[in-house]
Amino acid sequence: MIAFIVRRLVTSFFVLLAATMVIFGLTSIAGDPLADLRELPGADGERRMADRIERMHLDDPVWLRYLNWLTGLFRGYLGVNRDGQDVGVMLGDALSATLQLVLAATVLAVVIGVCVGIISALRQYSSFDYGVTLAAFVCFSLPLFWVAVMLKQYIAISFNDWLRDPAIPPTVIVVLALIAGLIWAAIAIGDRKVKLIAFGAGAAITAVILTLLSVTGWFADPGIGLIGLAILAGGTAVGLSMLISGLQYRGPLYAALAAAGLGVLLSEILTPVLADPSWAEIFGLALATVIICIALGYGLGGLLRQQAITGAVLTGLITGGLIFVDRLLQSFASYSDMVRGRPISTIGAGTPNFKGDFWQTNLDSAGHLLLPSMALVLISLATYTRYSRSSMLEVMNLDYVRTARAKGLPERTVITKHAFRNGMIPITTLMAVDFASVIGGAVVTENVFGWQGMGTLFTTGLQQVDPAPVMAFFIVSGTAIVVFNMLADIVYAYLDPRIRLS
Amino acid sequence: MTISASASGAAQGMTVVARTQGQMVRRRFFRHRAALIGMFAFGFVILLAFSSIGFGPIPGWWDKTYLTTGSLVNQGRPTLSVVPEFLGGEGIHLGEHPFGQDNIGIDYFALTMRGAQQSIIVAFIVAIVATSVGTLAGAFAGYFRKKTESFIMRLTDVMITIPILIIAAIVGRTFGDSGIVILAICIGLVTWPMLGRLVRGEFLSLREKEFVEAARAVGTSASRIIFRHVLPNTVGVIIVSATLAVANAVLLESALSFLGVGVQPPDVSLGQLIDTYRSAMTTRPWLFWWPGVFIIAIALSINFIGDGLRDAFDPRQTRVRA
Amino acid sequence: MTTSPKEILRVEDLTVEFPTEDGVVHAVRGVSYALHEREVLGIVGESGSGKSVSSLAVMGLLPRGARVHGKILYRGDDVLKLPTRRRRALRGGKIAMIFQDPMTALNPVHTIGDQLAEAVLAHGLIPRKQALARAKEMLDLVGIPQAEQRLRSYPHEFSGGMRQRAMIAMAVINNPDVIIADEPTTALDVTVQAQILEKLLEVKDAVNAAIVLITHDLGVVAGIAHRVLVMYAGKPVEIGDTDSVFYRPRMPYTAGLLGSMPSLETSGGRLRPIGGAPPSLINLPPGCPFSPRCPLADATCTAEEPALGEAGEGGHLAACHHWRAVAEAPDPTALFHIESEAVS
Ligand SMILES: Nc1ncnc2c1ncn2[C@@H]1O[C@H](COP(=O)(O)OP(=O)(O)O)[C@@H](O)[C@H]1O
Ligand code: SF4
Ligand SMILES: [Mg+2]
């Protein structure tokens, strides 16, 4: 394992080195770095040209400039841009914004895409499957920048306007309820009667929830509330137990329910801690949750201890996540006031000079992240959906899945234990490839939403034939891609015992 | 000790399959409804783009060009109407400027058609170059192994570390001014690695097959084995990826042009149109809609065609229909 | 047969159809048989004759979309009508299956011990330790050395023969009444085929199970099966005691199978393969499905499909209009041409 990582790092180092050569060379010859100064009249222009020639060493050949940059890099110095600003400083601000965006988009795309893909595969040839397939094709064919501009223009601005008086018009409720009903019916298996019932239930539940949200003005001052929290956490516990061990076994179910109940209870008791926590405290709480849940699973699991621990830990973490979201939502109203009623932002990665408590600050980032990551997710989402669908379909037809069924395992176990893990093996490879394209996509998204992120570093640098910022962008993104690739390989080896990392 | 359904019977079966392979692929493709729709839609877009404003010296049937400015009619709003009169609309007609006009009065239909033409040309060149280079590189790597393979694979490693959009943007910035053909060739030259890896994978599995062994045993030359024996068997994979490469190239070109590092004036492309009129988005949204619709239509129809081809060449997953 | 043992499995008029894009595949067209306690029933036929599909139907393992009709009675209960949960309890519990290819039949990402223990746990909640102990016991039974360590191995660390042993262990781990072995030795090296077959019989006796032994190789069933069912194009075409079927075949196809089996007793060591290929199961021609390849075929044969009927003593049944002609032939295998002549 260690040997593998070291070897990988060494080869990756040389690969990156070769790539920097290519990029530095191409960027340096991509145009005239003095183009903007040539139009300046008189002595001022000439003086500034001379300045820039000296600063960028334009009299040296490209390879010498590259070596110069490289020696600087090994001393931890990223150079200056054409106007003499330190690129290292520029990068510092840009880095966290972009990494947030890229990670948020990747995580969301993987989780949602894999889930939808698997359901689609398990319901092959259902209308849900056809719907997802069609949607995936549309997503594949959408230009990212176009989607981003659309989201900015129509969703953000109209949504903010709507938030002033957040009532959902009855027609919209009806349409959304019908759509929800159709989705339920498409997922349900059974004859026409079952589908009709699913349709009715889905539509009715959606309509009731939306009406409630509308008349209570929920969107103006949202939150999950204690009752909502209890219902959601309990539902999570039951759902996970159903997936992991089946409801007929009490041990795991009770462990998960206990985890959920404890979480809900603690959310009340811990109110003072949660008023304005720090990230360290949040992580501490998460760690405590895991430990407590392991204990719960161990104690209550009985013969199904392993499953009980898994179920309890997952339930605990999801409950914790729900509490987190609840707190975020609770500070929505105050945050909305602070940004003059326009919480969904279309420009930048954060409100300039924003000062607020933990929740408000995070809400601010979330509000700025929302649209760019939505745009970015849309593209990878389709890829993950398609791949996990076909991967699952392929695995479900394999002999060992038939063997698992022949043993008399319930379909649940066949899917979660035998098909899922094998089906995910090719997805890890895909993640590595997709991550690079998400970084490329981030460049476009940042451009549309006016982020001062790494993408801007790259595009401006490229436009101005200024290698230093472009190289800074590449060093970070290239390293991220290499690390991500390595992680993907490690996960691959973990999932597939036939692969030995050495 | 097996009941061979007689060797001769099996052999007969083989030849029958071989003779009708092409027909089977064609039949399965034409059964794929989405692929057929995609093919008609794409055919329609090409026909519209190239016949309306003409191409090169050949004149088209549309009476306006993408260069002549004019006076703004009705603030440049689109005159296209598709709602019939009996439904309370204005009837079905094209009008003077079906897609509207830009801020200096250029007919936006002509401009969009010009953009579509150039986007399609760029996409095809990119796909053809990338597919040829990728196929050759993959074939050599997969067949020769050893030094050749490790060289080509290290090269693709380097290229894959750089996101496609990034490398294409750098190349686009350098060669964008040299016209769309040069630009497209250069983009093609940097986007082949994924396809190269795919072809190599196919070659690796095929080169172990008996017929390659047999060819090698009787002393067939390497190039003959590659081009005569192995490559034809990877044709399905290559055709499918080439098709999807066209769709991706349409999107890539438009993204580059949007970032200002793709097609440069006086050439126009769909992405570049969106970039040019980006600031007019709130006041003249149609300047943004039409090119977008055409990009989506082109990419979607090609993706459908690609899916149909994939099913046609590899029908594994469409066996049982419940 | 001295005292008639109890019947445990009875299949009645089983049909299986697959709707596909090219038309409906009639994979199984009316299979009936009965299996008694501790009996070995051989099912023989060319590849594609519906052997696997009919056994998968018994197990309830056919892909979604398959249409199954007829009756499958396990100790009198029609399993096709059982609720899902009871059907699942039967599967791997009372009726177990061994598949053809041990290389792909085991999940590559879980240990052998885990996959065996899981089979026990699927049919009763006991501590995992006990399930693993049972797994070890079974590995010992099928003759895998160092069973304790082997529980922690992954399938790719096993040879083909060892994997098939593990599959056998998995099949008998819950003391089944019926083991369906679908070509258990086909994918193995010739050298281990006999060992595996022997082990299978030994294990069957250890747990008192009956076996449905599926094979396309008559040699496999010869010394083992009590009775043999011959299938062609989805139908049983001959069924009877192994000796009757081997020495007194009543159906040209069976005779053809015997003739294409290399052995010293028949046809002086020369192979007499059956020419041609089995018919398409989508558009079956009228008449006997074997008629295009049958040396005895005449107008009756192409007009009317023969029904399975009495063709000898001891419940020997055959589906052939001219079974008497086969019966009267001094050497029925000689109805077919010798290999060199068969190439036409
Ligand atoms: N899922 C399926 N869809 C369509 N046809 C199938 C399917 N499974 C099996 N068949 C067809 O059913 C027939 C019988 O197959 P099978 O029972 O596997 O034969 P064998 O006697 O070799 O075990 C074959 O022609 C096969 O093509
Ligand atoms: S019925 Fe006719 S064709 Fe069929 S096996 Fe008997 S003799 Fe041959
Ligand atoms: Mg079979």
mmCIF file of N, CA, C and O in Angstrom, chain A residues 452-501:
data_model
loop_
_atom_site.group_PDB
_atom_site.id
_atom_site.type_symbol
_atom_site.label_atom_id
_atom_site.label_comp_id
_atom_site.label_asym_id
_atom_site.label_seq_id
_atom_site.Cartn_x
_atom_site.Cartn_y
_atom_site.Cartn_z
ATOM 1 N N GLN A 452 -14.191 34.945 -8.356
ATOM 2 C CA GLN A 452 -12.757 35.200 -8.457
ATOM 3 C C GLN A 452 -12.038 33.923 -8.041
ATOM 4 O O GLN A 452 -11.305 33.900 -7.062
ATOM 5 N N GLY A 453 -12.261 32.857 -8.787
ATOM 6 C CA GLY A 453 -11.675 31.575 -8.401
ATOM 7 C C GLY A 453 -10.487 31.238 -9.274
ATOM 8 O O GLY A 453 -9.956 32.088 -9.997
ATOM 9 N N MET A 454 -10.103 29.976 -9.215
ATOM 10 C CA MET A 454 -8.941 29.561 -9.998
ATOM 11 C C MET A 454 -9.217 29.595 -11.483
ATOM 12 O O MET A 454 -8.317 29.797 -12.284
ATOM 13 N N GLY A 455 -10.479 29.368 -11.833
ATOM 14 C CA GLY A 455 -10.827 29.417 -13.251
ATOM 15 C C GLY A 455 -10.527 30.781 -13.826
ATOM 16 O O GLY A 455 -10.024 30.914 -14.952
ATOM 17 N N THR A 456 -10.809 31.815 -13.042
ATOM 18 C CA THR A 456 -10.542 33.176 -13.501
ATOM 19 C C THR A 456 -9.041 33.378 -13.670
ATOM 20 O O THR A 456 -8.580 34.015 -14.621
ATOM 21 N N LEU A 457 -8.290 32.828 -12.722
ATOM 22 C CA LEU A 457 -6.839 32.889 -12.804
ATOM 23 C C LEU A 457 -6.395 32.358 -14.167
ATOM 24 O O LEU A 457 -5.563 32.945 -14.858
ATOM 25 N N PHE A 458 -6.990 31.215 -14.520
ATOM 26 C CA PHE A 458 -6.626 30.565 -15.768
ATOM 27 C C PHE A 458 -7.068 31.382 -16.979
ATOM 28 O O PHE A 458 -6.261 31.696 -17.855
ATOM 29 N N THR A 459 -8.349 31.746 -17.024
ATOM 30 C CA THR A 459 -8.844 32.419 -18.237
ATOM 31 C C THR A 459 -8.165 33.768 -18.445
ATOM 32 O O THR A 459 -7.742 34.079 -19.555
ATOM 33 N N THR A 460 -8.044 34.540 -17.384
ATOM 34 C CA THR A 460 -7.389 35.833 -17.569
ATOM 35 C C THR A 460 -5.939 35.634 -17.961
ATOM 36 O O THR A 460 -5.438 36.303 -18.883
ATOM 37 N N GLY A 461 -5.265 34.737 -17.266
ATOM 38 C CA GLY A 461 -3.868 34.480 -17.586
ATOM 39 C C GLY A 461 -3.710 34.099 -19.048
ATOM 40 O O GLY A 461 -2.829 34.600 -19.752
ATOM 41 N N LEU A 462 -4.588 33.222 -19.514
ATOM 42 C CA LEU A 462 -4.506 32.754 -20.893
ATOM 43 C C LEU A 462 -4.761 33.895 -21.866
ATOM 44 O O LEU A 462 -4.036 34.082 -22.845
ATOM 45 N N GLN A 463 -5.791 34.676 -21.583
ATOM 46 C CA GLN A 463 -6.108 35.809 -22.459
ATOM 47 C C GLN A 463 -4.931 36.759 -22.557
ATOM 48 O O GLN A 463 -4.639 37.283 -23.624
ATOM 49 N N GLN A 464 -4.260 36.970 -21.426
ATOM 50 C CA GLN A 464 -3.192 37.972 -21.393
ATOM 51 C C GLN A 464 -1.829 37.376 -21.703
ATOM 52 O O GLN A 464 -0.813 38.052 -21.551
ATOM 53 N N VAL A 465 -1.807 36.097 -22.137
ATOM 54 C CA VAL A 465 -0.553 35.413 -22.447
ATOM 55 C C VAL A 465 0.420 35.559 -21.277
ATOM 56 O O VAL A 465 1.577 35.944 -21.437
ATOM 57 N N ASP A 466 -0.099 35.249 -20.094
ATOM 58 C CA ASP A 466 0.652 35.452 -18.863
ATOM 59 C C ASP A 466 0.785 34.096 -18.162
ATOM 60 O O ASP A 466 -0.145 33.652 -17.497
ATOM 61 N N PRO A 467 1.892 33.399 -18.353
ATOM 62 C CA PRO A 467 1.964 32.008 -17.903
ATOM 63 C C PRO A 467 1.830 31.807 -16.393
ATOM 64 O O PRO A 467 1.256 30.801 -15.974
ATOM 65 N N ALA A 468 2.334 32.716 -15.579
ATOM 66 C CA ALA A 468 2.393 32.423 -14.138
ATOM 67 C C ALA A 468 1.034 32.046 -13.536
ATOM 68 O O ALA A 468 0.922 31.007 -12.885
ATOM 69 N N PRO A 469 -0.029 32.842 -13.714
ATOM 70 C CA PRO A 469 -1.320 32.425 -13.147
ATOM 71 C C PRO A 469 -1.844 31.131 -13.756
ATOM 72 O O PRO A 469 -2.414 30.294 -13.041
ATOM 73 N N VAL A 470 -1.632 30.955 -15.071
ATOM 74 C CA VAL A 470 -2.086 29.718 -15.713
ATOM 75 C C VAL A 470 -1.397 28.517 -15.072
ATOM 76 O O VAL A 470 -2.027 27.510 -14.754
ATOM 77 N N MET A 471 -0.099 28.658 -14.836
ATOM 78 C CA MET A 471 0.646 27.559 -14.239
ATOM 79 C C MET A 471 0.181 27.306 -12.807
ATOM 80 O O MET A 471 0.095 26.149 -12.377
ATOM 81 N N ALA A 472 -0.122 28.383 -12.085
ATOM 82 C CA ALA A 472 -0.603 28.203 -10.715
ATOM 83 C C ALA A 472 -1.894 27.391 -10.731
ATOM 84 O O ALA A 472 -2.072 26.441 -9.956
ATOM 85 N N PHE A 473 -2.777 27.753 -11.643
ATOM 86 C CA PHE A 473 -4.019 27.001 -11.790
ATOM 87 C C PHE A 473 -3.718 25.532 -12.063
ATOM 88 O O PHE A 473 -4.282 24.636 -11.442
ATOM 89 N N PHE A 474 -2.781 25.310 -12.991
ATOM 90 C CA PHE A 474 -2.540 23.923 -13.371
ATOM 91 C C PHE A 474 -1.885 23.122 -12.254
ATOM 92 O O PHE A 474 -2.214 21.954 -12.043
ATOM 93 N N ILE A 475 -0.957 23.757 -11.548
ATOM 94 C CA ILE A 475 -0.286 23.026 -10.464
ATOM 95 C C ILE A 475 -1.332 22.509 -9.470
ATOM 96 O O ILE A 475 -1.323 21.339 -9.073
ATOM 97 N N VAL A 476 -2.279 23.378 -9.130
ATOM 98 C CA VAL A 476 -3.288 22.967 -8.160
ATOM 99 C C VAL A 476 -4.232 21.924 -8.748
ATOM 100 O O VAL A 476 -4.448 20.852 -8.181
ATOM 101 N N SER A 477 -4.785 22.224 -9.934
ATOM 102 C CA SER A 477 -5.777 21.295 -10.467
ATOM 103 C C SER A 477 -5.123 19.984 -10.860
ATOM 104 O O SER A 477 -5.679 18.905 -10.621
ATOM 105 N N GLY A 478 -3.909 20.055 -11.438
ATOM 106 C CA GLY A 478 -3.216 18.823 -11.814
ATOM 107 C C GLY A 478 -2.940 17.960 -10.594
ATOM 108 O O GLY A 478 -3.170 16.752 -10.610
ATOM 109 N N THR A 479 -2.473 18.597 -9.522
ATOM 110 C CA THR A 479 -2.221 17.834 -8.298
ATOM 111 C C THR A 479 -3.511 17.222 -7.777
ATOM 112 O O THR A 479 -3.551 16.051 -7.395
ATOM 113 N N ALA A 480 -4.579 18.034 -7.790
ATOM 114 C CA ALA A 480 -5.865 17.514 -7.317
ATOM 115 C C ALA A 480 -6.274 16.305 -8.145
ATOM 116 O O ALA A 480 -6.722 15.285 -7.609
ATOM 117 N N ILE A 481 -6.103 16.396 -9.457
ATOM 118 C CA ILE A 481 -6.507 15.284 -10.328
ATOM 119 C C ILE A 481 -5.665 14.047 -10.024
ATOM 120 O O ILE A 481 -6.178 12.931 -9.923
ATOM 121 N N VAL A 482 -4.361 14.250 -9.852
ATOM 122 C CA VAL A 482 -3.479 13.120 -9.559
ATOM 123 C C VAL A 482 -3.869 12.467 -8.235
ATOM 124 O O VAL A 482 -3.991 11.241 -8.140
ATOM 125 N N VAL A 483 -4.092 13.306 -7.219
ATOM 126 C CA VAL A 483 -4.467 12.751 -5.915
ATOM 127 C C VAL A 483 -5.795 12.013 -6.009
ATOM 128 O O VAL A 483 -5.964 10.901 -5.499
ATOM 129 N N PHE A 484 -6.732 12.617 -6.716
ATOM 130 C CA PHE A 484 -8.045 12.007 -6.854
ATOM 131 C C PHE A 484 -7.938 10.664 -7.575
ATOM 132 O O PHE A 484 -8.592 9.690 -7.202
ATOM 133 N N ASN A 485 -7.101 10.628 -8.609
ATOM 134 C CA ASN A 485 -6.885 9.379 -9.336
ATOM 135 C C ASN A 485 -6.345 8.305 -8.411
ATOM 136 O O ASN A 485 -6.749 7.147 -8.488
ATOM 137 N N MET A 486 -5.413 8.724 -7.549
ATOM 138 C CA MET A 486 -4.810 7.751 -6.657
ATOM 139 C C MET A 486 -5.856 7.240 -5.664
ATOM 140 O O MET A 486 -5.943 6.040 -5.401
ATOM 141 N N LEU A 487 -6.649 8.166 -5.135
ATOM 142 C CA LEU A 487 -7.717 7.753 -4.222
ATOM 143 C C LEU A 487 -8.636 6.763 -4.920
ATOM 144 O O LEU A 487 -9.027 5.739 -4.356
ATOM 145 N N ALA A 488 -8.980 7.073 -6.172
ATOM 146 C CA ALA A 488 -9.866 6.181 -6.912
ATOM 147 C C ALA A 488 -9.248 4.800 -7.027
ATOM 148 O O ALA A 488 -9.924 3.787 -6.865
ATOM 149 N N ASP A 489 -7.934 4.748 -7.276
ATOM 150 C CA ASP A 489 -7.266 3.451 -7.382
ATOM 151 C C ASP A 489 -7.292 2.702 -6.063
ATOM 152 O O ASP A 489 -7.469 1.483 -6.029
ATOM 153 N N ILE A 490 -7.118 3.457 -4.978
ATOM 154 C CA ILE A 490 -7.124 2.804 -3.664
ATOM 155 C C ILE A 490 -8.513 2.245 -3.368
ATOM 156 O O ILE A 490 -8.664 1.103 -2.922
ATOM 157 N N VAL A 491 -9.531 3.040 -3.658
ATOM 158 C CA VAL A 491 -10.899 2.560 -3.449
ATOM 159 C C VAL A 491 -11.161 1.330 -4.313
ATOM 160 O O VAL A 491 -11.747 0.342 -3.876
ATOM 161 N N TYR A 492 -10.677 1.390 -5.543
ATOM 162 C CA TYR A 492 -10.830 0.266 -6.463
ATOM 163 C C TYR A 492 -10.243 -1.002 -5.842
ATOM 164 O O TYR A 492 -10.883 -2.053 -5.785
ATOM 165 N N ALA A 493 -9.022 -0.865 -5.341
ATOM 166 C CA ALA A 493 -8.354 -2.033 -4.764
ATOM 167 C C ALA A 493 -9.086 -2.508 -3.514
ATOM 168 O O ALA A 493 -9.150 -3.705 -3.244
ATOM 169 N N TYR A 494 -9.655 -1.563 -2.780
ATOM 170 C CA TYR A 494 -10.392 -1.952 -1.592
ATOM 171 C C TYR A 494 -11.643 -2.729 -1.979
ATOM 172 O O TYR A 494 -12.005 -3.734 -1.358
ATOM 173 N N LEU A 495 -12.319 -2.268 -3.049
ATOM 174 C CA LEU A 495 -13.557 -2.928 -3.465
ATOM 175 C C LEU A 495 -13.285 -4.280 -4.110
ATOM 176 O O LEU A 495 -14.083 -5.196 -4.009
ATOM 177 N N ASP A 496 -12.180 -4.379 -4.831
ATOM 178 C CA ASP A 496 -11.921 -5.600 -5.583
ATOM 179 C C ASP A 496 -10.672 -6.297 -5.057
ATOM 180 O O ASP A 496 -9.558 -5.878 -5.336
ATOM 181 N N PRO A 497 -10.854 -7.374 -4.292
ATOM 182 C CA PRO A 497 -9.701 -8.035 -3.667
ATOM 183 C C PRO A 497 -8.755 -8.659 -4.684
ATOM 184 O O PRO A 497 -7.650 -9.048 -4.323
ATOM 185 N N ARG A 498 -9.196 -8.762 -5.959
ATOM 186 C CA ARG A 498 -8.288 -9.340 -6.950
ATOM 187 C C ARG A 498 -7.144 -8.395 -7.276
ATOM 188 O O ARG A 498 -6.111 -8.788 -7.788
ATOM 189 N N ILE A 499 -7.381 -7.099 -7.019
ATOM 190 C CA ILE A 499 -6.342 -6.116 -7.293
ATOM 191 C C ILE A 499 -5.489 -5.958 -6.047
ATOM 192 O O ILE A 499 -5.999 -5.723 -4.967
ATOM 193 N N ARG A 500 -4.196 -6.095 -6.191
ATOM 194 C CA ARG A 500 -3.304 -5.834 -5.062
ATOM 195 C C ARG A 500 -2.478 -4.612 -5.391
ATOM 196 O O ARG A 500 -1.845 -4.531 -6.431
ATOM 197 N N LEU A 501 -2.488 -3.635 -4.506
ATOM 198 C CA LEU A 501 -1.695 -2.433 -4.745
ATOM 199 C C LEU A 501 -0.251 -2.727 -4.373
ATOM 200 O O LEU A 501 0.032 -3.122 -3.260
#
